[in-house]
Amino acid sequence: MKKHLIRNLFAIGVLICFAFALPNFSKKEFNVVIDAAHGGKDYGAVYNDYMEKDIAAIIAKKIEVLNKDNKDVKIHFTRTGDEFVNLNERVETINKIKPDLVLSLHLNAARNPENTVSGMEIFIANESDQKEQSAQYAKQLTDKIGKDYNVVTKEAGFYMLKKAEAPALVFEMGFITSEKDRGYLTTEEGQDKLANLIANFITDIK
Ligand SMILES: [Zn+2]
């Protein structure tokens, strides 16, 4: 009886050791491509002096700064300055890296400036081998965004979502045409909060 107990305790001990050791064996760097949309001659959505290409680049830069001491997550970019990069080149960069996640940062705009539509949208590919994982990430990003913003997930046949050989999200961070959304999209405080939220989301899913 006693022998059995000792043997069982030994077995449990071995199991506990493995439980702690295994995550270290499987641990690898989590690669993320942040795709700051538009750039150069392509302004994206525009409202007065505000341009989608600039705000996307600002948020991307802030995420990079927030992540700089994070050894588990490596962040890559499809553009680092205000240059025009076409969708094909972006997809090429992505598929060379084969990241664990692609996050494409955009802003929405209402066609009619009188329209007060606001809120965030997350797009995943309607058809892709990575659809299930992308949907999972979209849900986790939605949970991270919480109740402070309005957010919906939609499916679309966007070129980048279809061609990326990686789980990919197009994140429309708000409407530049909405006064309410400009409250966070165009202020340092609002941009910091948004970048923090995205950086924390990446740390959570890695
Ligand atoms: Zn855009």
PDB file of C-alpha atoms and ligand atoms in Angstrom:
ATOM      1  CA  MET A   1       0.000   0.000   0.000  1.00  0.00           C
ATOM      2  CA  LYS A   2       2.740   2.365   1.055  1.00  0.00           C
ATOM      3  CA  LYS A   3       4.748   1.428  -2.035  1.00  0.00           C
ATOM      4  CA  HIS A   4       1.794   2.373  -4.223  1.00  0.00           C
ATOM      5  CA  LEU A   5       1.488   5.709  -2.511  1.00  0.00           C
ATOM      6  CA  ILE A   6       5.162   6.483  -3.069  1.00  0.00           C
ATOM      7  CA  ARG A   7       4.911   5.418  -6.695  1.00  0.00           C
ATOM      8  CA  ASN A   8       1.812   7.554  -7.220  1.00  0.00           C
ATOM      9  CA  LEU A   9       3.417  10.541  -5.554  1.00  0.00           C
ATOM     10  CA  PHE A  10       6.446  10.093  -7.804  1.00  0.00           C
ATOM     11  CA  ALA A  11       4.173   9.935 -10.879  1.00  0.00           C
ATOM     12  CA  ILE A  12       2.353  13.084  -9.808  1.00  0.00           C
ATOM     13  CA  GLY A  13       5.687  14.790  -9.230  1.00  0.00           C
ATOM     14  CA  VAL A  14       6.858  13.895 -12.736  1.00  0.00           C
ATOM     15  CA  LEU A  15       3.588  15.179 -14.183  1.00  0.00           C
ATOM     16  CA  ILE A  16       3.896  18.493 -12.333  1.00  0.00           C
ATOM     17  CA  CYS A  17       7.460  18.915 -13.633  1.00  0.00           C
ATOM     18  CA  PHE A  18       6.240  18.364 -17.191  1.00  0.00           C
ATOM     19  CA  ALA A  19       3.328  20.730 -16.711  1.00  0.00           C
ATOM     20  CA  PHE A  20       5.781  23.500 -15.878  1.00  0.00           C
ATOM     21  CA  ALA A  21       8.426  22.489 -18.376  1.00  0.00           C
ATOM     22  CA  LEU A  22       6.218  22.039 -21.443  1.00  0.00           C
ATOM     23  CA  PRO A  23       5.219  25.672 -22.049  1.00  0.00           C
ATOM     24  CA  ASN A  24       8.917  26.529 -22.170  1.00  0.00           C
ATOM     25  CA  PHE A  25       9.607  23.865 -24.781  1.00  0.00           C
ATOM     26  CA  SER A  26       6.835  25.151 -27.031  1.00  0.00           C
ATOM     27  CA  LYS A  27       7.498  28.843 -26.416  1.00  0.00           C
ATOM     28  CA  LYS A  28       8.426  30.778 -29.523  1.00  0.00           C
ATOM     29  CA  GLU A  29       8.414  34.362 -30.602  1.00  0.00           C
ATOM     30  CA  PHE A  30       4.973  35.612 -31.651  1.00  0.00           C
ATOM     31  CA  ASN A  31       5.260  37.538 -34.921  1.00  0.00           C
ATOM     32  CA  VAL A  32       2.792  40.275 -35.763  1.00  0.00           C
ATOM     33  CA  VAL A  33       2.600  42.375 -38.909  1.00  0.00           C
ATOM     34  CA  ILE A  34       1.070  45.784 -38.276  1.00  0.00           C
ATOM     35  CA  ASP A  35      -0.179  47.168 -41.564  1.00  0.00           C
ATOM     36  CA  ALA A  36      -0.640  50.930 -41.315  1.00  0.00           C
ATOM     37  CA  ALA A  37      -3.076  51.449 -44.167  1.00  0.00           C
ATOM     38  CA  HIS A  38      -2.569  53.764 -47.151  1.00  0.00           C
ATOM     39  CA  GLY A  39       0.429  56.181 -47.201  1.00  0.00           C
ATOM     40  CA  GLY A  40       2.160  58.588 -49.556  1.00  0.00           C
ATOM     41  CA  LYS A  41      -0.143  59.724 -52.365  1.00  0.00           C
ATOM     42  CA  ASP A  42      -2.905  57.506 -50.952  1.00  0.00           C
ATOM     43  CA  TYR A  43      -4.417  59.515 -48.058  1.00  0.00           C
ATOM     44  CA  GLY A  44      -7.227  57.084 -47.260  1.00  0.00           C
ATOM     45  CA  ALA A  45     -10.212  58.743 -45.588  1.00  0.00           C
ATOM     46  CA  VAL A  46      -9.898  62.499 -45.097  1.00  0.00           C
ATOM     47  CA  TYR A  47     -11.779  64.939 -42.886  1.00  0.00           C
ATOM     48  CA  ASN A  48     -10.567  68.544 -42.775  1.00  0.00           C
ATOM     49  CA  ASP A  49      -6.820  68.222 -42.013  1.00  0.00           C
ATOM     50  CA  TYR A  50      -7.090  64.702 -40.662  1.00  0.00           C
ATOM     51  CA  MET A  51      -5.944  61.828 -42.857  1.00  0.00           C
ATOM     52  CA  GLU A  52      -6.417  58.131 -42.321  1.00  0.00           C
ATOM     53  CA  LYS A  53      -2.825  57.370 -43.431  1.00  0.00           C
ATOM     54  CA  ASP A  54      -1.381  59.611 -40.679  1.00  0.00           C
ATOM     55  CA  ILE A  55      -3.580  58.351 -37.855  1.00  0.00           C
ATOM     56  CA  ALA A  56      -2.948  54.702 -38.814  1.00  0.00           C
ATOM     57  CA  ALA A  57       0.829  55.391 -38.797  1.00  0.00           C
ATOM     58  CA  ILE A  58       0.663  57.161 -35.408  1.00  0.00           C
ATOM     59  CA  ILE A  59      -1.174  54.240 -33.793  1.00  0.00           C
ATOM     60  CA  ALA A  60       1.249  51.740 -35.409  1.00  0.00           C
ATOM     61  CA  LYS A  61       4.245  53.677 -34.032  1.00  0.00           C
ATOM     62  CA  LYS A  62       2.722  53.832 -30.545  1.00  0.00           C
ATOM     63  CA  ILE A  63       2.145  50.047 -30.576  1.00  0.00           C
ATOM     64  CA  GLU A  64       5.812  49.556 -31.542  1.00  0.00           C
ATOM     65  CA  VAL A  65       6.978  51.747 -28.637  1.00  0.00           C
ATOM     66  CA  LEU A  66       4.685  49.955 -26.158  1.00  0.00           C
ATOM     67  CA  ASN A  67       6.004  46.570 -27.325  1.00  0.00           C
ATOM     68  CA  LYS A  68       9.708  47.433 -27.441  1.00  0.00           C
ATOM     69  CA  ASP A  69      10.680  45.572 -24.231  1.00  0.00           C
ATOM     70  CA  ASN A  70       8.459  42.592 -24.974  1.00  0.00           C
ATOM     71  CA  LYS A  71      10.799  39.731 -25.854  1.00  0.00           C
ATOM     72  CA  ASP A  72       7.937  37.354 -26.724  1.00  0.00           C
ATOM     73  CA  VAL A  73       6.368  39.496 -29.451  1.00  0.00           C
ATOM     74  CA  LYS A  74       8.132  40.735 -32.575  1.00  0.00           C
ATOM     75  CA  ILE A  75       6.355  43.430 -34.537  1.00  0.00           C
ATOM     76  CA  HIS A  76       6.918  43.958 -38.271  1.00  0.00           C
ATOM     77  CA  PHE A  77       5.515  46.672 -40.538  1.00  0.00           C
ATOM     78  CA  THR A  78       4.387  46.917 -44.141  1.00  0.00           C
ATOM     79  CA  ARG A  79       5.494  50.575 -44.173  1.00  0.00           C
ATOM     80  CA  THR A  80       7.504  52.594 -41.678  1.00  0.00           C
ATOM     81  CA  GLY A  81       7.277  56.054 -43.225  1.00  0.00           C
ATOM     82  CA  ASP A  82       4.758  58.035 -45.237  1.00  0.00           C
ATOM     83  CA  GLU A  83       5.262  56.058 -48.423  1.00  0.00           C
ATOM     84  CA  PHE A  84       2.895  54.517 -50.926  1.00  0.00           C
ATOM     85  CA  VAL A  85       2.939  50.728 -50.736  1.00  0.00           C
ATOM     86  CA  ASN A  86       0.464  48.845 -52.899  1.00  0.00           C
ATOM     87  CA  LEU A  87      -1.610  45.935 -51.636  1.00  0.00           C
ATOM     88  CA  ASN A  88       0.439  43.400 -53.564  1.00  0.00           C
ATOM     89  CA  GLU A  89       3.668  44.540 -51.911  1.00  0.00           C
ATOM     90  CA  ARG A  90       1.996  44.460 -48.507  1.00  0.00           C
ATOM     91  CA  VAL A  91       0.810  40.897 -49.032  1.00  0.00           C
ATOM     92  CA  GLU A  92       4.308  39.929 -50.230  1.00  0.00           C
ATOM     93  CA  THR A  93       5.838  41.309 -47.025  1.00  0.00           C
ATOM     94  CA  ILE A  94       3.260  39.416 -44.962  1.00  0.00           C
ATOM     95  CA  ASN A  95       3.728  36.090 -46.720  1.00  0.00           C
ATOM     96  CA  LYS A  96       7.505  36.329 -46.483  1.00  0.00           C
ATOM     97  CA  ILE A  97       7.278  36.750 -42.701  1.00  0.00           C
ATOM     98  CA  LYS A  98       4.419  34.251 -42.232  1.00  0.00           C
ATOM     99  CA  PRO A  99       3.342  35.957 -39.013  1.00  0.00           C
ATOM    100  CA  ASP A 100       1.015  34.681 -36.310  1.00  0.00           C
ATOM    101  CA  LEU A 101      -1.238  37.701 -36.839  1.00  0.00           C
ATOM    102  CA  VAL A 102      -1.757  40.496 -39.363  1.00  0.00           C
ATOM    103  CA  LEU A 103      -3.456  43.604 -38.045  1.00  0.00           C
ATOM    104  CA  SER A 104      -4.354  46.145 -40.707  1.00  0.00           C
ATOM    105  CA  LEU A 105      -5.187  49.542 -39.211  1.00  0.00           C
ATOM    106  CA  HIS A 106      -7.751  51.710 -41.018  1.00  0.00           C
ATOM    107  CA  LEU A 107     -10.300  54.450 -40.409  1.00  0.00           C
ATOM    108  CA  ASN A 108     -13.791  54.552 -41.788  1.00  0.00           C
ATOM    109  CA  ALA A 109     -15.548  57.534 -43.338  1.00  0.00           C
ATOM    110  CA  ALA A 110     -19.230  58.104 -44.013  1.00  0.00           C
ATOM    111  CA  ARG A 111     -19.845  58.990 -47.667  1.00  0.00           C
ATOM    112  CA  ASN A 112     -22.178  61.763 -46.654  1.00  0.00           C
ATOM    113  CA  PRO A 113     -20.422  64.027 -44.114  1.00  0.00           C
ATOM    114  CA  GLU A 114     -23.827  64.795 -42.545  1.00  0.00           C
ATOM    115  CA  ASN A 115     -24.075  61.130 -41.579  1.00  0.00           C
ATOM    116  CA  THR A 116     -23.197  60.694 -37.891  1.00  0.00           C
ATOM    117  CA  VAL A 117     -22.447  56.957 -38.119  1.00  0.00           C
ATOM    118  CA  SER A 118     -19.693  55.968 -35.649  1.00  0.00           C
ATOM    119  CA  GLY A 119     -17.983  52.969 -34.085  1.00  0.00           C
ATOM    120  CA  MET A 120     -15.382  50.305 -34.804  1.00  0.00           C
ATOM    121  CA  GLU A 121     -15.487  47.404 -37.254  1.00  0.00           C
ATOM    122  CA  ILE A 122     -13.309  44.301 -37.421  1.00  0.00           C
ATOM    123  CA  PHE A 123     -13.204  42.478 -40.768  1.00  0.00           C
ATOM    124  CA  ILE A 124     -12.109  38.881 -41.304  1.00  0.00           C
ATOM    125  CA  ALA A 125     -11.876  37.040 -44.631  1.00  0.00           C
ATOM    126  CA  ASN A 126     -15.111  35.459 -45.828  1.00  0.00           C
ATOM    127  CA  GLU A 127     -13.013  32.686 -47.386  1.00  0.00           C
ATOM    128  CA  SER A 128      -9.589  31.717 -46.060  1.00  0.00           C
ATOM    129  CA  ASP A 129      -7.779  28.745 -44.540  1.00  0.00           C
ATOM    130  CA  GLN A 130      -7.146  31.033 -41.580  1.00  0.00           C
ATOM    131  CA  LYS A 131     -10.776  32.057 -41.104  1.00  0.00           C
ATOM    132  CA  GLU A 132     -11.342  30.162 -37.857  1.00  0.00           C
ATOM    133  CA  GLN A 133      -8.230  31.556 -36.160  1.00  0.00           C
ATOM    134  CA  SER A 134      -8.986  35.055 -37.486  1.00  0.00           C
ATOM    135  CA  ALA A 135     -12.511  34.845 -36.039  1.00  0.00           C
ATOM    136  CA  GLN A 136     -11.054  33.772 -32.696  1.00  0.00           C
ATOM    137  CA  TYR A 137      -8.691  36.772 -32.687  1.00  0.00           C
ATOM    138  CA  ALA A 138     -11.539  39.092 -33.720  1.00  0.00           C
ATOM    139  CA  LYS A 139     -13.503  37.894 -30.709  1.00  0.00           C
ATOM    140  CA  GLN A 140     -10.544  38.404 -28.382  1.00  0.00           C
ATOM    141  CA  LEU A 141      -9.973  41.917 -29.743  1.00  0.00           C
ATOM    142  CA  THR A 142     -13.681  42.665 -29.271  1.00  0.00           C
ATOM    143  CA  ASP A 143     -13.465  41.476 -25.652  1.00  0.00           C
ATOM    144  CA  LYS A 144     -10.395  43.649 -25.094  1.00  0.00           C
ATOM    145  CA  ILE A 145     -12.133  46.722 -26.558  1.00  0.00           C
ATOM    146  CA  GLY A 146     -14.898  46.158 -24.027  1.00  0.00           C
ATOM    147  CA  LYS A 147     -17.756  48.530 -23.499  1.00  0.00           C
ATOM    148  CA  ASP A 148     -15.918  51.814 -24.084  1.00  0.00           C
ATOM    149  CA  TYR A 149     -16.432  51.617 -27.857  1.00  0.00           C
ATOM    150  CA  ASN A 150     -19.040  50.182 -30.195  1.00  0.00           C
ATOM    151  CA  VAL A 151     -17.576  47.313 -32.221  1.00  0.00           C
ATOM    152  CA  VAL A 152     -18.916  44.768 -34.718  1.00  0.00           C
ATOM    153  CA  THR A 153     -17.172  41.944 -36.625  1.00  0.00           C
ATOM    154  CA  LYS A 154     -17.942  41.416 -40.313  1.00  0.00           C
ATOM    155  CA  GLU A 155     -16.741  39.134 -43.090  1.00  0.00           C
ATOM    156  CA  ALA A 156     -15.403  40.534 -46.355  1.00  0.00           C
ATOM    157  CA  GLY A 157     -13.513  39.502 -49.463  1.00  0.00           C
ATOM    158  CA  PHE A 158     -10.797  42.158 -49.060  1.00  0.00           C
ATOM    159  CA  TYR A 159      -7.665  41.395 -51.067  1.00  0.00           C
ATOM    160  CA  MET A 160      -5.326  41.441 -48.072  1.00  0.00           C
ATOM    161  CA  LEU A 161      -7.562  39.213 -45.960  1.00  0.00           C
ATOM    162  CA  LYS A 162      -7.868  36.691 -48.766  1.00  0.00           C
ATOM    163  CA  LYS A 163      -4.209  36.649 -49.802  1.00  0.00           C
ATOM    164  CA  ALA A 164      -2.500  36.756 -46.398  1.00  0.00           C
ATOM    165  CA  GLU A 165      -1.221  33.308 -45.429  1.00  0.00           C
ATOM    166  CA  ALA A 166      -1.813  34.161 -41.789  1.00  0.00           C
ATOM    167  CA  PRO A 167      -4.711  34.998 -39.481  1.00  0.00           C
ATOM    168  CA  ALA A 168      -5.624  38.552 -40.442  1.00  0.00           C
ATOM    169  CA  LEU A 169      -7.869  41.330 -39.193  1.00  0.00           C
ATOM    170  CA  VAL A 170      -8.730  44.632 -40.836  1.00  0.00           C
ATOM    171  CA  PHE A 171      -9.425  46.928 -37.899  1.00  0.00           C
ATOM    172  CA  GLU A 172     -11.478  50.006 -38.780  1.00  0.00           C
ATOM    173  CA  MET A 173     -10.745  51.976 -35.623  1.00  0.00           C
ATOM    174  CA  GLY A 174     -13.542  54.511 -36.023  1.00  0.00           C
ATOM    175  CA  PHE A 175     -15.171  57.017 -38.363  1.00  0.00           C
ATOM    176  CA  ILE A 176     -13.111  60.106 -39.132  1.00  0.00           C
ATOM    177  CA  THR A 177     -16.399  61.753 -40.177  1.00  0.00           C
ATOM    178  CA  SER A 178     -17.872  61.229 -36.684  1.00  0.00           C
ATOM    179  CA  GLU A 179     -17.314  63.955 -34.114  1.00  0.00           C
ATOM    180  CA  LYS A 180     -17.623  61.344 -31.387  1.00  0.00           C
ATOM    181  CA  ASP A 181     -14.924  59.080 -32.906  1.00  0.00           C
ATOM    182  CA  ARG A 182     -12.622  62.018 -33.685  1.00  0.00           C
ATOM    183  CA  GLY A 183     -12.668  62.570 -29.920  1.00  0.00           C
ATOM    184  CA  TYR A 184     -10.305  59.608 -29.522  1.00  0.00           C
ATOM    185  CA  LEU A 185      -8.867  59.197 -33.048  1.00  0.00           C
ATOM    186  CA  THR A 186      -7.320  62.670 -33.190  1.00  0.00           C
ATOM    187  CA  THR A 187      -6.269  63.268 -29.569  1.00  0.00           C
ATOM    188  CA  GLU A 188      -3.024  62.100 -27.968  1.00  0.00           C
ATOM    189  CA  GLU A 189      -4.965  60.671 -25.025  1.00  0.00           C
ATOM    190  CA  GLY A 190      -7.364  58.785 -27.272  1.00  0.00           C
ATOM    191  CA  GLN A 191      -4.583  57.465 -29.522  1.00  0.00           C
ATOM    192  CA  ASP A 192      -2.593  56.297 -26.477  1.00  0.00           C
ATOM    193  CA  LYS A 193      -5.608  54.444 -25.132  1.00  0.00           C
ATOM    194  CA  LEU A 194      -6.233  52.771 -28.487  1.00  0.00           C
ATOM    195  CA  ALA A 195      -2.566  51.768 -28.921  1.00  0.00           C
ATOM    196  CA  ASN A 196      -2.481  50.380 -25.364  1.00  0.00           C
ATOM    197  CA  LEU A 197      -5.585  48.354 -26.013  1.00  0.00           C
ATOM    198  CA  ILE A 198      -4.103  46.835 -29.188  1.00  0.00           C
ATOM    199  CA  ALA A 199      -0.703  46.155 -27.563  1.00  0.00           C
ATOM    200  CA  ASN A 200      -2.444  44.432 -24.623  1.00  0.00           C
ATOM    201  CA  PHE A 201      -4.569  42.388 -27.019  1.00  0.00           C
ATOM    202  CA  ILE A 202      -1.408  41.148 -28.775  1.00  0.00           C
ATOM    203  CA  THR A 203       0.264  40.291 -25.455  1.00  0.00           C
ATOM    204  CA  ASP A 204      -2.851  38.385 -24.370  1.00  0.00           C
ATOM    205  CA  ILE A 205      -3.120  36.209 -27.486  1.00  0.00           C
ATOM    206  CA  LYS A 206       0.568  35.392 -27.962  1.00  0.00           C
TER     207      LYS A 206
HETATM  208 ZN    ZN B   1      -8.486  52.510 -45.200  1.00  0.00          ZN
END
